[in-house]
Amino acid sequence: GAGVSQSPSNKVTEKGKDVELRCDPISGHTALYWYRQSLGQGLEFLIYFQGNSAPDKSGLPSDRFSAERTGGSVSTLTIQRTQQEDSAVYLCASSLVMGMTYNEQFFGPGTRLTVL
Amino acid sequence: AQSVTQPDIHITVSEGASLELRCNYSYGATPYLFWYVQSPGQGLQLLLKYFSGDTLVQGIKGFEAEFKRSQSSFNLRKPSVHWSDAAEYFCAVGAKGRRALTFGSGTRLQVQP
């Protein structure tokens, strides 16, 4: 079956503009994660969804960042008033959730965001 | 909070040579440990994982890793490296009660012919 898909693959925007990044998880995966990969900070966790709710959003760096998930499937990460430091690769992952078992996270190819 | 250290930023090995990538973690209880590989322009692919049980775990592509509680380490090994193994390798830790992974800073592997 299809893996995790993300769109767009590349996004170039001007400082101050809003951007939306999309993630389509693997069908049937109830957990969805957003991470950010940047040169200075490595791979950082942003937010975790279980179904449509986000029990852990501790990694969102500022209130300019928000995310939602609808229908227990597609998720959108929105960055408002983008800054140059937001330039990074944004990775989405999904996994099954079975009780307390820790399940493998499957990653998408990422969206490379460049803020000019 | 948990943390992961990968002390080697960049490693170069000759094709056919053995490989060991180091990973140290900090976590109060038994962690869930992972190694991921990222090829240029690609997402992360899971190589192997440790949850409990046998401390030597086998993964895909001929990789293995050993969990050593006394050293808080989870080093990745491969007996004979292939040119296609050139990539960036990430060690990650998961904690009970928290689904998010904490990643190390990565080790970039270069393979010389």
CSV table of C-alpha atoms in Angstrom, one decimal:
chain,number,residue,atom,x,y,z
A,1,GLY,CA,0.0,0.0,0.0
A,2,ALA,CA,0.9,3.6,-0.2
A,3,GLY,CA,3.2,5.2,2.3
A,4,VAL,CA,3.0,8.5,4.0
A,5,SER,CA,2.8,11.3,1.5
A,6,GLN,CA,3.4,15.0,1.9
A,7,SER,CA,2.7,18.0,-0.2
A,8,PRO,CA,4.2,20.1,-1.5
A,9,SER,CA,7.6,18.6,-1.8
A,10,ASN,CA,9.2,22.0,-1.9
A,11,LYS,CA,7.8,25.4,-0.9
A,12,VAL,CA,9.5,28.8,-1.3
A,13,THR,CA,7.8,31.7,0.4
A,14,GLU,CA,8.5,35.2,1.4
A,15,LYS,CA,9.0,36.3,5.0
A,16,GLY,CA,5.7,37.2,6.6
A,17,LYS,CA,3.5,35.0,4.4
A,18,ASP,CA,1.5,32.1,5.7
A,19,VAL,CA,2.1,28.5,4.5
A,20,GLU,CA,0.2,25.2,4.8
A,21,LEU,CA,1.9,21.8,4.6
A,22,ARG,CA,-0.1,18.7,4.1
A,23,CYS,CA,0.4,15.1,5.3
A,24,ASP,CA,-1.5,12.0,4.2
A,25,PRO,CA,-0.8,9.2,6.6
A,26,ILE,CA,-0.9,5.5,5.9
A,27,SER,CA,-4.5,4.3,5.8
A,28,GLY,CA,-5.5,3.0,9.2
A,29,HIS,CA,-2.8,4.7,11.1
A,30,THR,CA,-4.4,6.5,14.0
A,31,ALA,CA,-1.3,8.3,15.2
A,32,LEU,CA,0.3,11.1,13.2
A,33,TYR,CA,3.4,13.1,14.0
A,34,TRP,CA,5.1,16.2,12.7
A,35,TYR,CA,8.8,16.7,13.0
A,36,ARG,CA,11.2,19.5,11.8
A,37,GLN,CA,14.7,18.9,10.4
A,38,SER,CA,16.9,21.9,10.2
A,39,LEU,CA,20.7,22.3,10.1
A,40,GLY,CA,21.0,24.0,13.4
A,41,GLN,CA,18.5,22.0,15.4
A,42,GLY,CA,18.6,18.5,14.0
A,43,LEU,CA,15.3,16.5,14.1
A,44,GLU,CA,12.8,18.0,16.4
A,45,PHE,CA,9.3,16.8,17.4
A,46,LEU,CA,6.5,19.3,16.8
A,47,ILE,CA,3.2,17.7,17.5
A,48,TYR,CA,1.4,14.3,17.8
A,49,PHE,CA,-2.1,13.5,16.9
A,50,GLN,CA,-4.1,10.5,18.1
A,51,GLY,CA,-7.2,10.6,15.9
A,52,ASN,CA,-8.2,14.2,15.5
A,53,SER,CA,-6.9,15.3,18.9
A,54,ALA,CA,-3.4,16.4,19.7
A,55,PRO,CA,-2.4,15.2,23.2
A,56,ASP,CA,1.1,16.4,22.7
A,57,LYS,CA,1.9,19.7,21.1
A,58,SER,CA,4.8,20.4,23.3
A,59,GLY,CA,7.2,20.8,20.4
A,60,LEU,CA,5.5,23.7,18.5
A,61,PRO,CA,8.1,26.5,18.7
A,62,SER,CA,5.7,29.4,18.8
A,63,ASP,CA,2.0,30.4,18.4
A,64,ARG,CA,2.7,31.0,14.8
A,65,PHE,CA,2.6,27.2,14.3
A,66,SER,CA,-0.6,25.3,14.4
A,67,ALA,CA,-1.8,22.0,13.1
A,68,GLU,CA,-5.1,20.2,12.6
A,69,ARG,CA,-6.2,16.7,11.6
A,70,THR,CA,-9.6,15.9,10.1
A,71,GLY,CA,-11.4,12.6,9.7
A,72,GLY,CA,-8.6,10.9,11.5
A,73,SER,CA,-6.6,11.1,8.4
A,74,VAL,CA,-5.1,14.1,6.6
A,75,SER,CA,-3.2,16.7,8.7
A,76,THR,CA,-2.2,20.3,7.9
A,77,LEU,CA,0.6,22.1,9.5
A,78,THR,CA,0.2,25.9,9.2
A,79,ILE,CA,2.9,28.4,9.8
A,80,GLN,CA,1.7,32.0,10.0
A,81,ARG,CA,3.9,35.1,9.3
A,82,THR,CA,6.9,32.9,8.3
A,83,GLN,CA,10.3,33.8,9.4
A,84,GLN,CA,13.7,32.8,7.9
A,85,GLU,CA,14.4,30.6,10.9
A,86,ASP,CA,11.3,28.5,9.9
A,87,SER,CA,13.3,27.3,6.8
A,88,ALA,CA,13.6,23.5,7.3
A,89,VAL,CA,12.4,20.2,6.1
A,90,TYR,CA,9.1,19.3,7.7
A,91,LEU,CA,8.6,15.6,8.1
A,92,CYS,CA,5.4,13.8,8.8
A,93,ALA,CA,5.1,10.3,10.2
A,94,SER,CA,2.3,7.9,11.1
A,95,SER,CA,1.9,4.8,13.1
A,96,LEU,CA,-0.6,2.3,14.5
A,97,VAL,CA,-1.5,2.6,18.1
A,98,MET,CA,-2.2,-0.7,19.9
A,99,GLY,CA,-2.6,-0.2,23.6
A,100,MET,CA,0.6,0.8,25.3
A,101,THR,CA,2.8,-0.9,22.6
A,102,TYR,CA,5.3,1.4,21.0
A,103,ASN,CA,4.8,1.1,17.2
A,104,GLU,CA,7.1,2.0,14.4
A,105,GLN,CA,6.7,5.4,12.9
A,106,PHE,CA,6.7,5.5,9.1
A,107,PHE,CA,8.0,8.8,7.7
A,108,GLY,CA,7.1,10.7,4.6
A,109,PRO,CA,9.6,12.3,2.2
A,110,GLY,CA,9.2,15.7,3.8
A,111,THR,CA,8.4,19.2,2.6
A,112,ARG,CA,11.4,21.5,2.2
A,113,LEU,CA,10.4,25.0,3.2
A,114,THR,CA,12.5,28.0,2.3
A,115,VAL,CA,11.6,31.4,3.6
A,116,LEU,CA,13.3,34.2,1.7
B,1,ALA,CA,13.5,14.3,29.7
B,2,GLN,CA,15.2,11.9,27.5
B,3,SER,CA,18.2,12.8,25.3
B,4,VAL,CA,20.3,11.1,22.6
B,5,THR,CA,23.9,11.7,21.8
B,6,GLN,CA,25.6,10.6,18.6
B,7,PRO,CA,29.2,11.7,19.1
B,8,ASP,CA,30.4,11.2,15.6
B,9,ILE,CA,29.1,13.8,13.1
B,10,HIS,CA,30.8,12.2,10.1
B,11,ILE,CA,32.5,8.8,9.5
B,12,THR,CA,34.3,7.5,6.5
B,13,VAL,CA,34.9,3.8,5.9
B,14,SER,CA,36.2,1.8,3.0
B,15,GLU,CA,33.8,-0.5,1.2
B,16,GLY,CA,33.9,-4.0,2.8
B,17,ALA,CA,35.2,-2.7,6.2
B,18,SER,CA,33.2,-3.0,9.4
B,19,LEU,CA,31.2,-0.2,10.8
B,20,GLU,CA,30.1,0.9,14.3
B,21,LEU,CA,28.1,4.0,14.9
B,22,ARG,CA,27.8,5.2,18.4
B,23,CYS,CA,24.6,6.2,20.3
B,24,ASN,CA,24.3,7.1,23.9
B,25,TYR,CA,21.0,7.9,25.6
B,26,SER,CA,19.8,9.5,28.8
B,27,TYR,CA,16.6,8.2,30.2
B,28,GLY,CA,15.6,7.1,33.7
B,29,ALA,CA,13.8,3.9,32.7
B,30,THR,CA,14.2,1.3,30.0
B,31,PRO,CA,13.9,3.2,26.8
B,32,TYR,CA,12.5,2.2,23.4
B,33,LEU,CA,15.5,2.6,21.0
B,34,PHE,CA,15.6,3.0,17.3
B,35,TRP,CA,18.0,3.4,14.4
B,36,TYR,CA,16.8,5.2,11.3
B,37,VAL,CA,18.6,5.8,8.0
B,38,GLN,CA,18.0,8.7,5.7
B,39,SER,CA,19.4,8.7,2.2
B,40,PRO,CA,19.7,12.0,0.3
B,41,GLY,CA,16.3,13.5,-0.5
B,42,GLN,CA,14.5,10.6,1.2
B,43,GLY,CA,12.5,10.2,4.3
B,44,LEU,CA,13.6,8.2,7.3
B,45,GLN,CA,13.6,4.4,7.1
B,46,LEU,CA,13.6,2.2,10.2
B,47,LEU,CA,16.7,-0.1,10.4
B,48,LEU,CA,15.9,-1.7,13.7
B,49,LYS,CA,14.4,-1.2,17.1
B,50,TYR,CA,14.8,-2.4,20.7
B,51,PHE,CA,11.9,-2.6,23.2
B,52,SER,CA,12.9,-5.4,25.5
B,53,GLY,CA,14.3,-8.9,25.6
B,54,ASP,CA,17.5,-9.9,23.7
B,55,THR,CA,19.9,-7.0,23.8
B,56,LEU,CA,21.3,-7.8,20.4
B,57,VAL,CA,18.8,-6.9,17.7
B,58,GLN,CA,19.0,-7.6,14.0
B,59,GLY,CA,17.7,-5.2,11.5
B,60,ILE,CA,17.3,-4.8,7.8
B,61,LYS,CA,20.2,-4.4,5.3
B,62,GLY,CA,22.5,-6.5,7.5
B,63,PHE,CA,22.6,-4.1,10.4
B,64,GLU,CA,22.5,-5.0,14.1
B,65,ALA,CA,22.6,-3.1,17.3
B,66,GLU,CA,23.4,-4.0,20.9
B,67,PHE,CA,21.6,-2.4,23.9
B,68,LYS,CA,24.0,-2.0,26.8
B,69,ARG,CA,22.2,-0.7,29.9
B,70,SER,CA,25.3,-0.3,31.9
B,71,GLN,CA,26.8,2.1,29.3
B,72,SER,CA,23.5,3.7,28.2
B,73,SER,CA,24.4,2.8,24.7
B,74,PHE,CA,22.8,1.4,21.6
B,75,ASN,CA,25.5,1.2,19.0
B,76,LEU,CA,24.8,0.2,15.4
B,77,ARG,CA,27.1,-2.2,13.6
B,78,LYS,CA,27.6,-3.8,10.2
B,79,PRO,CA,30.3,-6.4,9.5
B,80,SER,CA,30.9,-5.3,5.9
B,81,VAL,CA,29.8,-1.9,4.5
B,82,HIS,CA,28.5,-1.5,1.0
B,83,TRP,CA,28.7,1.7,-1.1
B,84,SER,CA,24.9,1.9,-0.9
B,85,ASP,CA,25.1,2.3,2.9
B,86,ALA,CA,26.3,5.9,2.4
B,87,ALA,CA,23.6,7.9,4.2
B,88,GLU,CA,22.8,9.7,7.4
B,89,TYR,CA,22.0,7.6,10.4
B,90,PHE,CA,19.9,8.7,13.3
B,91,CYS,CA,19.5,7.1,16.7
B,92,ALA,CA,16.2,7.8,18.5
B,93,VAL,CA,14.6,7.1,21.8
B,94,GLY,CA,11.0,6.8,22.8
B,95,ALA,CA,9.8,6.9,26.4
B,96,LYS,CA,6.9,5.1,28.0
B,97,GLY,CA,3.9,7.4,28.0
B,98,ARG,CA,5.2,9.7,25.3
B,99,ARG,CA,4.8,8.8,21.7
B,100,ALA,CA,7.2,11.4,20.2
B,101,LEU,CA,10.7,10.3,19.4
B,102,THR,CA,13.8,12.2,20.5
B,103,PHE,CA,16.5,12.0,17.9
B,104,GLY,CA,20.2,12.3,18.0
B,105,SER,CA,21.9,14.8,15.8
B,106,GLY,CA,22.8,12.1,13.2
B,107,THR,CA,26.0,10.6,11.8
B,108,ARG,CA,26.8,11.0,8.2
B,109,LEU,CA,28.5,7.9,6.7
B,110,GLN,CA,30.7,8.1,3.7
B,111,VAL,CA,31.9,4.9,2.0
B,112,GLN,CA,35.1,5.0,0.0
B,113,PRO,CA,35.6,2.5,-2.9
